[in-house]
XYZ file of N, CA and C in Angstrom:
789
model
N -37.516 -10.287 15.913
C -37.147 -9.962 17.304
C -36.660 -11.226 17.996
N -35.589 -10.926 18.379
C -35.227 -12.208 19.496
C -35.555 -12.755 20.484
N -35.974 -14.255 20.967
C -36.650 -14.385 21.679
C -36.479 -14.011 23.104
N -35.170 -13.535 23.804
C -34.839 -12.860 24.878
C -35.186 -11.437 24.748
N -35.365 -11.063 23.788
C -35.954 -9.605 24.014
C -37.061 -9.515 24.577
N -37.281 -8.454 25.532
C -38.154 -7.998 26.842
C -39.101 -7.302 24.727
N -40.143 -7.428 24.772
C -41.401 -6.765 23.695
C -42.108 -6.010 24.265
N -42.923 -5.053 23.281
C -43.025 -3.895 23.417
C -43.625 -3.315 24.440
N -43.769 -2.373 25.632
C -45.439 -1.965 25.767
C -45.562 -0.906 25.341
N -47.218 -0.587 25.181
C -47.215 -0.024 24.173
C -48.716 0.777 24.768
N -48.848 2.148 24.433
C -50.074 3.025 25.210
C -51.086 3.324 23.851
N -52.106 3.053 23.585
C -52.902 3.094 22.712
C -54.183 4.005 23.155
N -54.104 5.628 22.274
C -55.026 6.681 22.687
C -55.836 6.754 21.811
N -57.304 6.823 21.806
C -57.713 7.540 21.027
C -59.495 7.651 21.924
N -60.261 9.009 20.822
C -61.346 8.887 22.383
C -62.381 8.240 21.957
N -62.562 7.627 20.541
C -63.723 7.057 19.845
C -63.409 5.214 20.594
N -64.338 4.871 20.676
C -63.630 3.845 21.426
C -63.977 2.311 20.678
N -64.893 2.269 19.673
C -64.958 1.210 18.786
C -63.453 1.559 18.133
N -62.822 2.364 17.260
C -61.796 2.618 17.074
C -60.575 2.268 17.856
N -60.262 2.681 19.169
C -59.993 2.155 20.410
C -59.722 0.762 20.626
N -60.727 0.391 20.591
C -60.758 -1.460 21.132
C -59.876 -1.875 19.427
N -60.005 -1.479 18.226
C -59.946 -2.461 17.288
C -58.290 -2.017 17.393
N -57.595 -0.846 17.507
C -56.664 -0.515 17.631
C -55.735 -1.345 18.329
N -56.409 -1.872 19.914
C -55.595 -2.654 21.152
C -55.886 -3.768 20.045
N -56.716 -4.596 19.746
C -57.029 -5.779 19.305
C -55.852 -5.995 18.560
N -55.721 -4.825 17.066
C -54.082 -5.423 16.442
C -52.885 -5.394 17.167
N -52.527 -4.466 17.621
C -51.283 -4.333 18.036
C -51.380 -5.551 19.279
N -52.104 -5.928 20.033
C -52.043 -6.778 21.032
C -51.924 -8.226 19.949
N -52.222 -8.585 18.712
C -51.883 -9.877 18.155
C -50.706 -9.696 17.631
N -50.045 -8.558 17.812
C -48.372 -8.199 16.838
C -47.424 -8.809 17.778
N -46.401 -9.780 17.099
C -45.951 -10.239 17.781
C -44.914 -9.018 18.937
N -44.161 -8.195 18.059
C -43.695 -7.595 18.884
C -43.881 -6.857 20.274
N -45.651 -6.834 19.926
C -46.017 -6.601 21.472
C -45.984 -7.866 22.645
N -45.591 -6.669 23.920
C -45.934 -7.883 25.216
C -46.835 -7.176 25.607
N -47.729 -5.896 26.183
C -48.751 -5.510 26.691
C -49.218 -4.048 25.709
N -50.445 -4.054 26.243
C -51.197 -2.921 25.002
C -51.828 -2.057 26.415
N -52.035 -1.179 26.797
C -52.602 -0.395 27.868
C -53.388 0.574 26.857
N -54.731 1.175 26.776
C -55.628 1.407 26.635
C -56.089 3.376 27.240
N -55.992 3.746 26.702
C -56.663 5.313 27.259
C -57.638 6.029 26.174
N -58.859 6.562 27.135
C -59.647 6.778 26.182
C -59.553 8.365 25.576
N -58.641 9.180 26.276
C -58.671 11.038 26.487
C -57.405 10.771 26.507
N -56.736 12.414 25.910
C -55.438 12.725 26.355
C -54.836 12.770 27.494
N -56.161 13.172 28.672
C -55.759 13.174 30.097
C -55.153 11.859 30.661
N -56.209 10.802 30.280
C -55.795 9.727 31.148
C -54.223 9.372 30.057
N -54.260 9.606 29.171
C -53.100 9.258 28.890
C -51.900 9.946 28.948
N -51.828 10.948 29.561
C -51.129 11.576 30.455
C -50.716 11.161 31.798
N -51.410 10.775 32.579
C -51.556 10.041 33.832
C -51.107 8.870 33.269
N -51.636 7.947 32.387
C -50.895 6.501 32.585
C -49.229 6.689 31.816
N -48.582 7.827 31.191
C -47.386 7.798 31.308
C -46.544 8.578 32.210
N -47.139 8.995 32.948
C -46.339 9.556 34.365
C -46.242 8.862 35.401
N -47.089 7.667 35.356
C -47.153 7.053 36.784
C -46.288 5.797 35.853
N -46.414 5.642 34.674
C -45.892 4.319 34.735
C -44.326 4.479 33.045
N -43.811 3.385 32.959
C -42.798 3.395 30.970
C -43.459 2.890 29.783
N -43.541 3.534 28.759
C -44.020 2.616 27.349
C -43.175 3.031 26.489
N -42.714 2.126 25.527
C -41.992 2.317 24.272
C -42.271 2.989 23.590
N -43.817 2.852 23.161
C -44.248 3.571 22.218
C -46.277 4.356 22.531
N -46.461 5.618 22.096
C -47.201 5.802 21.966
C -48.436 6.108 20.749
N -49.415 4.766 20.681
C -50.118 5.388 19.120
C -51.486 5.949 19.115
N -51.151 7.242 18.872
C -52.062 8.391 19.457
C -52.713 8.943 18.224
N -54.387 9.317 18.251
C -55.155 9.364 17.843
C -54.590 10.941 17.282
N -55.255 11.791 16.291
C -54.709 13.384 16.354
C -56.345 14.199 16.755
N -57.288 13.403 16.086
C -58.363 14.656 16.751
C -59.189 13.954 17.552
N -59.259 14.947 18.918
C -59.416 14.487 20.273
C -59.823 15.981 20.887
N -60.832 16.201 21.584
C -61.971 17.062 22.563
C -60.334 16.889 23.518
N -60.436 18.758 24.542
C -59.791 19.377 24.995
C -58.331 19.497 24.610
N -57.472 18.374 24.481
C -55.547 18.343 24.084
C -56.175 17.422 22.918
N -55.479 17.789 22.064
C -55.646 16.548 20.566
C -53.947 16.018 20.627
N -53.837 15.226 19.637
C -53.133 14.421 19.515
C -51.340 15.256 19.238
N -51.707 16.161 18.466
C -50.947 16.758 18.222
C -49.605 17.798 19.856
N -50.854 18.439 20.195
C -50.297 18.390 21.752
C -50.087 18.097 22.460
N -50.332 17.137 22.937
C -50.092 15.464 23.779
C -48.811 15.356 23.345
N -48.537 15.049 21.925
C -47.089 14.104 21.098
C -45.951 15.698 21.671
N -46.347 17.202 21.892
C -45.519 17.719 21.795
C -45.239 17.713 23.593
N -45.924 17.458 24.354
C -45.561 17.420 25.964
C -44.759 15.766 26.228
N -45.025 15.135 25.046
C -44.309 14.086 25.342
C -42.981 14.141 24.935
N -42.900 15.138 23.962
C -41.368 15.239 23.089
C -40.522 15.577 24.639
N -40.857 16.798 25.486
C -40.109 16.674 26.314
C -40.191 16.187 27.507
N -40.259 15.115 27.420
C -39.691 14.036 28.787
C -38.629 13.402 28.602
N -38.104 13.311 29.286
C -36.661 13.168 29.974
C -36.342 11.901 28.280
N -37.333 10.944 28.843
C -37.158 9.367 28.083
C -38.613 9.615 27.534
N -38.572 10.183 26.613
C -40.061 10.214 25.657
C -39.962 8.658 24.914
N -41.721 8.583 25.036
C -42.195 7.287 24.446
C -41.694 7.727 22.484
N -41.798 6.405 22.080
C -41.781 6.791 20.171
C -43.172 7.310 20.519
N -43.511 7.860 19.270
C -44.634 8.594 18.537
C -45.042 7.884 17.221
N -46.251 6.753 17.203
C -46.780 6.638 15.957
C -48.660 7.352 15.964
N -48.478 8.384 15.151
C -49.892 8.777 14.947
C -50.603 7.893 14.040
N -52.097 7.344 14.681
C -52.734 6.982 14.008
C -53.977 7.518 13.665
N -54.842 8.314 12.255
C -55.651 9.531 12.222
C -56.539 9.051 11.077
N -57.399 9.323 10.646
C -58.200 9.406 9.658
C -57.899 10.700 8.310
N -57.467 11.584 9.446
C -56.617 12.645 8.540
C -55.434 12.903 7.391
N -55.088 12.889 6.606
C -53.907 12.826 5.760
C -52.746 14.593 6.305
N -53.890 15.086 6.407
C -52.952 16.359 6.469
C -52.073 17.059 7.759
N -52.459 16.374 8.814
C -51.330 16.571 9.676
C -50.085 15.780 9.404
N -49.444 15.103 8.409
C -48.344 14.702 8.527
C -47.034 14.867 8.439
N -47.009 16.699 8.455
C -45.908 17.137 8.136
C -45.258 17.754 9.661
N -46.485 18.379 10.129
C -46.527 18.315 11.159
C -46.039 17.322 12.493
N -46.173 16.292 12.382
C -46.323 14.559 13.062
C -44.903 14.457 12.705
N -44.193 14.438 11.646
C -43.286 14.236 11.364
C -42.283 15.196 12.042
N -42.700 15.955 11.766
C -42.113 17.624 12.323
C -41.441 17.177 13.914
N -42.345 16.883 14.922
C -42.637 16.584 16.356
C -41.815 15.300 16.618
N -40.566 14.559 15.517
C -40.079 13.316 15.710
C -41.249 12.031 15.202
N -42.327 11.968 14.769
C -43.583 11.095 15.079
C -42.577 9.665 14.112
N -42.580 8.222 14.378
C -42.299 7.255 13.391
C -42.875 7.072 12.510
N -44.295 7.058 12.513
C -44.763 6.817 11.478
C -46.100 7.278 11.457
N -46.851 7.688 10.150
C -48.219 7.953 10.504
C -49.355 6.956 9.824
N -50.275 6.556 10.782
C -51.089 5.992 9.746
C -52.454 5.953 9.601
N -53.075 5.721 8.640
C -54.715 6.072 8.388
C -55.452 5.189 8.837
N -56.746 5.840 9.292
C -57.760 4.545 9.191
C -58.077 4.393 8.361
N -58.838 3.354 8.456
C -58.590 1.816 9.078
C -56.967 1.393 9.154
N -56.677 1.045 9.933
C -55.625 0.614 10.079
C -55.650 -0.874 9.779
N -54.587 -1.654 8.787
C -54.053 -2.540 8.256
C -53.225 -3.463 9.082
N -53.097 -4.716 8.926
C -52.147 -5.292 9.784
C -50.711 -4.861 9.284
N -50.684 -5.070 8.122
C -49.071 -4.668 7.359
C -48.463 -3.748 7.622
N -49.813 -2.834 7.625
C -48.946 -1.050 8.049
C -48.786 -0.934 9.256
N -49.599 -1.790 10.319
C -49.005 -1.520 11.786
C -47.580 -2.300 11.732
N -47.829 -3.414 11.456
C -46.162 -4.289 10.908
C -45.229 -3.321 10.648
N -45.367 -2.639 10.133
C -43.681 -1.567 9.276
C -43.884 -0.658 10.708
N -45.078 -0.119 10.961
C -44.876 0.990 12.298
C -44.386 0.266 13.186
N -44.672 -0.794 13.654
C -43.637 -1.424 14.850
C -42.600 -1.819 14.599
N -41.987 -2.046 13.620
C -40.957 -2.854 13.213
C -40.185 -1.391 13.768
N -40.606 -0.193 12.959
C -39.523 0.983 13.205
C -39.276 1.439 14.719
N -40.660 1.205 15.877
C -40.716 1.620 17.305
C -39.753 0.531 17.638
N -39.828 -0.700 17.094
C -38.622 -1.879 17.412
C -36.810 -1.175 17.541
N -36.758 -0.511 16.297
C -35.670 -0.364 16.309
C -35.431 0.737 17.660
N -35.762 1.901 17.144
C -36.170 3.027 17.821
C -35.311 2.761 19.483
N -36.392 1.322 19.808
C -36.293 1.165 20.965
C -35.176 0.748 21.612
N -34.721 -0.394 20.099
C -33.276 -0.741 20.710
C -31.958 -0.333 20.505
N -32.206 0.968 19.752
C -31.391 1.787 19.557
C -30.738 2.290 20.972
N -32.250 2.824 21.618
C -32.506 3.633 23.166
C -31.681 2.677 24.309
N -32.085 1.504 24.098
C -31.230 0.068 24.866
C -29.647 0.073 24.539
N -29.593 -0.080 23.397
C -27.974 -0.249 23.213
C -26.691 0.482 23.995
N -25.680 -0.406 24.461
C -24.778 0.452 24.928
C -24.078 1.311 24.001
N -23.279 1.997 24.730
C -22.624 2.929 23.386
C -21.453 2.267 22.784
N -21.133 2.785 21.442
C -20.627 1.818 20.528
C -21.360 0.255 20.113
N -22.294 -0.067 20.586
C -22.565 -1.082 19.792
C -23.206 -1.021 18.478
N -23.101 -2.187 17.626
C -24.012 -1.702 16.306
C -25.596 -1.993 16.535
N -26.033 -0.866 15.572
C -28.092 -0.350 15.897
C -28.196 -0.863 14.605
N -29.769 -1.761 15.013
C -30.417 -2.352 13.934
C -30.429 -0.842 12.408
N -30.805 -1.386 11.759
C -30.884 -0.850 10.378
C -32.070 0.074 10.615
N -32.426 1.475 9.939
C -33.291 2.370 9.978
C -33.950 2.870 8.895
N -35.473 2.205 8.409
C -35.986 2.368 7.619
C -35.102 1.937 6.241
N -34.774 0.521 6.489
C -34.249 -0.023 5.336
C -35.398 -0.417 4.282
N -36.760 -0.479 4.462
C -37.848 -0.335 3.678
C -39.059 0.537 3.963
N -39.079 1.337 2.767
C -40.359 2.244 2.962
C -41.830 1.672 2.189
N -42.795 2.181 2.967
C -44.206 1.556 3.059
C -45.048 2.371 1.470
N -45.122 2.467 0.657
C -45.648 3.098 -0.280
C -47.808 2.776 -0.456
N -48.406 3.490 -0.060
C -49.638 3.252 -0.193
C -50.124 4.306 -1.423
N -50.801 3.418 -2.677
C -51.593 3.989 -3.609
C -52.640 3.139 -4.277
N -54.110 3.677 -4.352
C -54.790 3.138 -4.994
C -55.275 1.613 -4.100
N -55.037 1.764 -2.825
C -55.920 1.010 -1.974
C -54.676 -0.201 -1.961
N -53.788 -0.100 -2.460
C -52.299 -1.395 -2.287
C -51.263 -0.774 -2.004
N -50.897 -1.626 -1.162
C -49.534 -1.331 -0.631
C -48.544 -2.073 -0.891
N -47.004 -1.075 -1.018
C -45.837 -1.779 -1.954
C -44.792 -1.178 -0.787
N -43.934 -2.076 -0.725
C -42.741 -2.141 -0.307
C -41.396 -1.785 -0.962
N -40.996 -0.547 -1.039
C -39.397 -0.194 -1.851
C -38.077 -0.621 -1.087
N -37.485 -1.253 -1.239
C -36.076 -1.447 -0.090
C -35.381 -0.218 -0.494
N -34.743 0.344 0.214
C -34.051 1.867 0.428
C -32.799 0.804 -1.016
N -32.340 0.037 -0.946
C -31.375 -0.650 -1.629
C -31.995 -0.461 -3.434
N -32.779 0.189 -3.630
C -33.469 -0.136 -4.898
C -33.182 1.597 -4.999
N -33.592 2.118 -4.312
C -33.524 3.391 -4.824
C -32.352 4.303 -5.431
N -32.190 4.948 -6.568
C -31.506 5.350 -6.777
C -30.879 6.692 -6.640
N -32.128 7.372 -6.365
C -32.118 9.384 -6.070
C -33.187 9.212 -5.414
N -33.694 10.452 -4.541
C -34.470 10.909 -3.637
C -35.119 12.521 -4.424
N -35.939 12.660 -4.651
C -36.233 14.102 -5.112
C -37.751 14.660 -4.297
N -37.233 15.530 -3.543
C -38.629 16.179 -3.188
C -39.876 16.713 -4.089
N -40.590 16.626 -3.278
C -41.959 17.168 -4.183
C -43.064 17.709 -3.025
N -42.942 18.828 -2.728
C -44.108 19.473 -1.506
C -43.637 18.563 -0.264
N -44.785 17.896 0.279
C -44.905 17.335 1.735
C -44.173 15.773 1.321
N -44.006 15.432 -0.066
C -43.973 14.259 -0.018
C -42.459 13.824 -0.707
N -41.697 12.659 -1.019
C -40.689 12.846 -1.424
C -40.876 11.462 -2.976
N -40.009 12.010 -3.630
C -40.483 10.650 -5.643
C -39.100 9.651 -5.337
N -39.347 8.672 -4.866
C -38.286 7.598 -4.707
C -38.096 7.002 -6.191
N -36.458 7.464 -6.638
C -36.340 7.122 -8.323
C -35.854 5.639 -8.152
N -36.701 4.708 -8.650
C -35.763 3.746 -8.887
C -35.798 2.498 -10.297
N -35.460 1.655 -10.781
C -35.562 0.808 -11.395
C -36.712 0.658 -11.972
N -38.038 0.053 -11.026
C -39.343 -0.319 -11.438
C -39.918 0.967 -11.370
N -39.520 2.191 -11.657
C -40.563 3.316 -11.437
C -40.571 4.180 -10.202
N -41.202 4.948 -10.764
C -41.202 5.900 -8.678
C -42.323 5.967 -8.319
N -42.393 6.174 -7.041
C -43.068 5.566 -5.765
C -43.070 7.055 -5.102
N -44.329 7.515 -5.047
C -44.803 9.092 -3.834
C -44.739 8.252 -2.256
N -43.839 8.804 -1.579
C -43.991 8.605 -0.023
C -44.188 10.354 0.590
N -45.355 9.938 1.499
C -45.999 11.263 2.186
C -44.682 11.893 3.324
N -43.300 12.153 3.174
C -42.315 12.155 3.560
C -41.549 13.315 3.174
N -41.046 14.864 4.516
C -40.535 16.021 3.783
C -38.731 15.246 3.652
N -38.379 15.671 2.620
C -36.800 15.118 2.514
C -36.216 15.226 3.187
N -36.278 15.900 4.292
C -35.124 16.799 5.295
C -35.237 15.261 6.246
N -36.543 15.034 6.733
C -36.485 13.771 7.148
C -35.950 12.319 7.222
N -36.460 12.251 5.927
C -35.754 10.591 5.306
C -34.300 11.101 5.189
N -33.494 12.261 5.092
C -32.425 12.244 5.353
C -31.815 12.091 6.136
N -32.692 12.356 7.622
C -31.920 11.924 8.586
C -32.032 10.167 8.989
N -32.840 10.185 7.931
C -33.142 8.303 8.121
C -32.568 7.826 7.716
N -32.011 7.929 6.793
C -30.975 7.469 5.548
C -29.530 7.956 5.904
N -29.062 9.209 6.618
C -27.710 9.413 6.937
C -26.805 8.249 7.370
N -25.943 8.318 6.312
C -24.778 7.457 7.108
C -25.106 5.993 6.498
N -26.703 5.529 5.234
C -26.636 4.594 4.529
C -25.684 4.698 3.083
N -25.501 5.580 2.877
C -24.659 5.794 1.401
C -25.116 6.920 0.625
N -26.112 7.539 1.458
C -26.931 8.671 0.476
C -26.595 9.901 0.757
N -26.414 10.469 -0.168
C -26.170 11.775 0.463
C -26.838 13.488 -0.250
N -26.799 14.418 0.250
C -27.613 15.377 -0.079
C -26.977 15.960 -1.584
N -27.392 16.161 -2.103
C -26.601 17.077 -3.070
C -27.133 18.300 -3.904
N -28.372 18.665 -3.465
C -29.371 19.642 -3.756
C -30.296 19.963 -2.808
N -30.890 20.540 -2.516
C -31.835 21.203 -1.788
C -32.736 20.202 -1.797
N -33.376 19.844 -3.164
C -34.418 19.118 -3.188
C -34.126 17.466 -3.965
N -32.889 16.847 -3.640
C -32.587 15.675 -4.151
C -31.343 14.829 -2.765
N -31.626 13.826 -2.771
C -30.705 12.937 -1.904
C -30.392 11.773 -3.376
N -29.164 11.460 -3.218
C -28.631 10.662 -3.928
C -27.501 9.604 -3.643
N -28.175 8.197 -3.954
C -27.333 6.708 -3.511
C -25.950 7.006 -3.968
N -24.935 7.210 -3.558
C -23.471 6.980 -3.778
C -23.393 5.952 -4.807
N -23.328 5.049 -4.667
C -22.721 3.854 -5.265
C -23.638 3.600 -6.635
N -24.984 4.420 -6.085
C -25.650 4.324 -7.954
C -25.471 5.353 -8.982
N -24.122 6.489 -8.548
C -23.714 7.174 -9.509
C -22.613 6.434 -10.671
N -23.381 6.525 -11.593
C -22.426 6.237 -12.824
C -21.301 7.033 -13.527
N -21.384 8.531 -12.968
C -20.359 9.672 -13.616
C -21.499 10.968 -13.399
N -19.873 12.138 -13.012
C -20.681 13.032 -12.995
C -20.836 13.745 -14.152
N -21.676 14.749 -14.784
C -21.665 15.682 -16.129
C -21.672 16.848 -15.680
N -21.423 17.409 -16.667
C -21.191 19.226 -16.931
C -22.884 19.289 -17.860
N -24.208 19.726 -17.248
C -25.060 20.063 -18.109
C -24.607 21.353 -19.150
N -25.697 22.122 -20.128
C -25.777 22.711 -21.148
C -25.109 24.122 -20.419
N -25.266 24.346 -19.433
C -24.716 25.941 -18.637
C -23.326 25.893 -17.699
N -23.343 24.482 -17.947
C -21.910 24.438 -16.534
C -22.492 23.877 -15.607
N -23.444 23.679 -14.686
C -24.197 22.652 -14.105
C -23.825 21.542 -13.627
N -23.553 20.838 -12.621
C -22.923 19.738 -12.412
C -24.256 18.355 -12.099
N -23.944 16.912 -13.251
C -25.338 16.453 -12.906
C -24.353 14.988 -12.210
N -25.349 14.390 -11.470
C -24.830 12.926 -11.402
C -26.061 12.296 -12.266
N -24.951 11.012 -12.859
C -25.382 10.580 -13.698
C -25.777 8.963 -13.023
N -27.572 8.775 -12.932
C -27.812 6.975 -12.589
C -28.046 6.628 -13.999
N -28.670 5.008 -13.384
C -29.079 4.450 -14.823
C -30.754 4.465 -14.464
N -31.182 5.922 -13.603
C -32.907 6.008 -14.279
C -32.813 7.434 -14.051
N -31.905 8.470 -14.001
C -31.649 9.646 -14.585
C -30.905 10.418 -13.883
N -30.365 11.980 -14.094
C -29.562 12.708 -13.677
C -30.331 13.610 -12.924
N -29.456 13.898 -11.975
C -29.642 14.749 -10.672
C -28.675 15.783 -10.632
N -29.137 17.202 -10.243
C -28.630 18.004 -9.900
C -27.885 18.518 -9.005
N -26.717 18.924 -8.930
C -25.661 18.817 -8.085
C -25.454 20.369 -7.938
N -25.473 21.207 -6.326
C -25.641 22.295 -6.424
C -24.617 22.553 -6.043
N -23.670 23.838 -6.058
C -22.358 24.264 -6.258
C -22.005 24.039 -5.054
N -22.739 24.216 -3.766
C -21.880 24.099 -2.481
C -22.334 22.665 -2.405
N -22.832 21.654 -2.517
C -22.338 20.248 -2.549
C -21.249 19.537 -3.669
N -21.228 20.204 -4.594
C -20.529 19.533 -5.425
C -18.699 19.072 -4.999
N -18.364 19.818 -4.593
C -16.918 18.893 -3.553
C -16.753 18.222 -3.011
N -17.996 18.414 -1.948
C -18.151 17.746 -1.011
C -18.849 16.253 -1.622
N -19.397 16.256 -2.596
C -19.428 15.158 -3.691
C -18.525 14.066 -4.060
N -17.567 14.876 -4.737
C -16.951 14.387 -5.346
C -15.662 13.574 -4.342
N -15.292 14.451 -3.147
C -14.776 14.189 -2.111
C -15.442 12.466 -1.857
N -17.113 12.646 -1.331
C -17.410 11.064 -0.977
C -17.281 9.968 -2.042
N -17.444 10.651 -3.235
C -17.136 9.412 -4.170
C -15.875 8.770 -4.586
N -14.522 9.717 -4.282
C -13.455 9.365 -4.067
C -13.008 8.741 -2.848
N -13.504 8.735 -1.804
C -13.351 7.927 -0.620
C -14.066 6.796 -0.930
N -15.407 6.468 -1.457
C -16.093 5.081 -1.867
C -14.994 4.826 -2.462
N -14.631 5.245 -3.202
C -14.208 4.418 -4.354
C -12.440 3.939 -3.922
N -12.004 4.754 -3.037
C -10.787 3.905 -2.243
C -11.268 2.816 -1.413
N -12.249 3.039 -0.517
C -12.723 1.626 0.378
C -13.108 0.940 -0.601
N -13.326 0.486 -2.040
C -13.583 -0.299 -2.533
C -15.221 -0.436 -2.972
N -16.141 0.606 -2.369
C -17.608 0.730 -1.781
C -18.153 1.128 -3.326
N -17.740 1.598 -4.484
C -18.146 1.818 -6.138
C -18.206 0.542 -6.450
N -19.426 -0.316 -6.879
C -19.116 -0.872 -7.874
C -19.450 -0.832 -9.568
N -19.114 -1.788 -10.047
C -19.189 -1.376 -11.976
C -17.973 -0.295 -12.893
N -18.732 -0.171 -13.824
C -17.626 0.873 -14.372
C -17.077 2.050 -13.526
N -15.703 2.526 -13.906
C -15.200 4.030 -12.928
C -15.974 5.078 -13.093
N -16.288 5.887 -12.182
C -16.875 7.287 -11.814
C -16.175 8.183 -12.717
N -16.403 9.102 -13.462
C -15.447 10.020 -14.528
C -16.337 11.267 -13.998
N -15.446 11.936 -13.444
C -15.545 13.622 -13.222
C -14.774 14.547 -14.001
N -16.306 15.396 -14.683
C -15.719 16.414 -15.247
C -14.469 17.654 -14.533
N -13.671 18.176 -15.595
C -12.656 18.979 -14.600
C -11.932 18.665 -14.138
């Protein structure tokens, strides 16, 4: 963040309040914050964003009378809604959270690293919201947060090669292996639109520039071909395919060997 940038404020809900205090405690040492404001109920945190602006809100989900979940949806419509990062003990509202716009969700205990990637994204978010029109917006989820087995790994969207859904969560194919992010595809697609990826199945997003050629599978089938495997190409994307890879490949945007399409 630049040092003329006005940093974050930032409304921190939840009603357990040892939880509470440790919550303000990180985000108030993150650099990107400039103030942390504190609510212990959905109510008061209702009241402290009507009377006053915050960038971002990181809201607890289970909470006595409005939980977290309803709160994030009365906030969706305000005029200038705060971001949405849920922070829960829960795993299973996150399709939901996501559903409602939410940036990011995260578990307790909360981590310094993982609040790091959640602000980094309310960062952008924010100065997206700032920017005049036509200017260029920071980068969006150019790295995703992968948590398994008590460690956390970092994928750069630049590594990945295909996107394939799986239930609530999406299998990032790449090089060193794949990586489960708790993420429905429809989502990271709109996160990823307009980086080089594009849809080409129901249940697959696929890097442009890491197609090596397309194939004709065993039935007629159309696959793109990476170098950590083939993806399925469904009949009403497949033009529209082949269309973007012929435009990469005039801007110059293919690199390595030529793209060979069957037909």
């Amino acid at each position: 963040m630049s040092p003329d940038r006005v940093r974050l404020r930032v409304l921190a809900v939840d009603d357990v309040r040892p939880a509470l205090d440790d919550l303000c405690r990180l985000l108030a040492a993150a650099p990107e914050v400039g103030e942390v404001v504190a609510a212990a109920d959905p109510l008061s945190a209702l009241r402290s964003i009507q009377g006053d602006r915050f960038d971002a809100v990181f809201l607890d989900i289970s909470m006595p009378g409005l939980d977290g979940i309803e709160l994030a949806s009365l906030l969706a419509k305000l005029s200038e809604p705060p971001v949405i990062v849920f922070v829960t003990a829960h795993e299973g509202h996150a399709v939901t959270a996501y559903g409602l716009g939410a940036v990011d969700y995260l578990l307790k205990p909360v981590r310094a690293e993982r609040l790091a990637t959640a602000l980094g994204k309310v960062a952008r978010m924010a100065a997206s919201a700032d920017a005049p029109a036509g200017a260029r917006l920071p980068d969006t989820m150019a790295v995703l947060t992968v948590e398994s087995a008590g460690r956390t790994r970092y994928v750069r969207r630049s590594d990945v090669r295909f996107v394939e859904a799986n239930g609530d969560y999406v299998r990032l194919h790449t090089p060193s292996g794949v990586h489960l992010v708790r993420m429905p595809i429809s989502r990271l697609e709109e996160y990823w639109s307009g980086t080089g990826f594009s849809r080409v199945h129901r249940g697959y997003l696929v890097a442009l520039d890491a197609i090596r050629e397309l194939r004709s599978d065993s039935v007629g089938g159309l696959l793109a071909h990476t170098d950590v495997g083939d993806v399925p190409v469904s009949r009403r994307h497949a033009r529209e395919l082949r269309e973007q890879l012929l435009r990469a490949a005039q801007r110059g945007e293919l690199d390595g060997e030529a793209r060979r399409q069957p037909g």
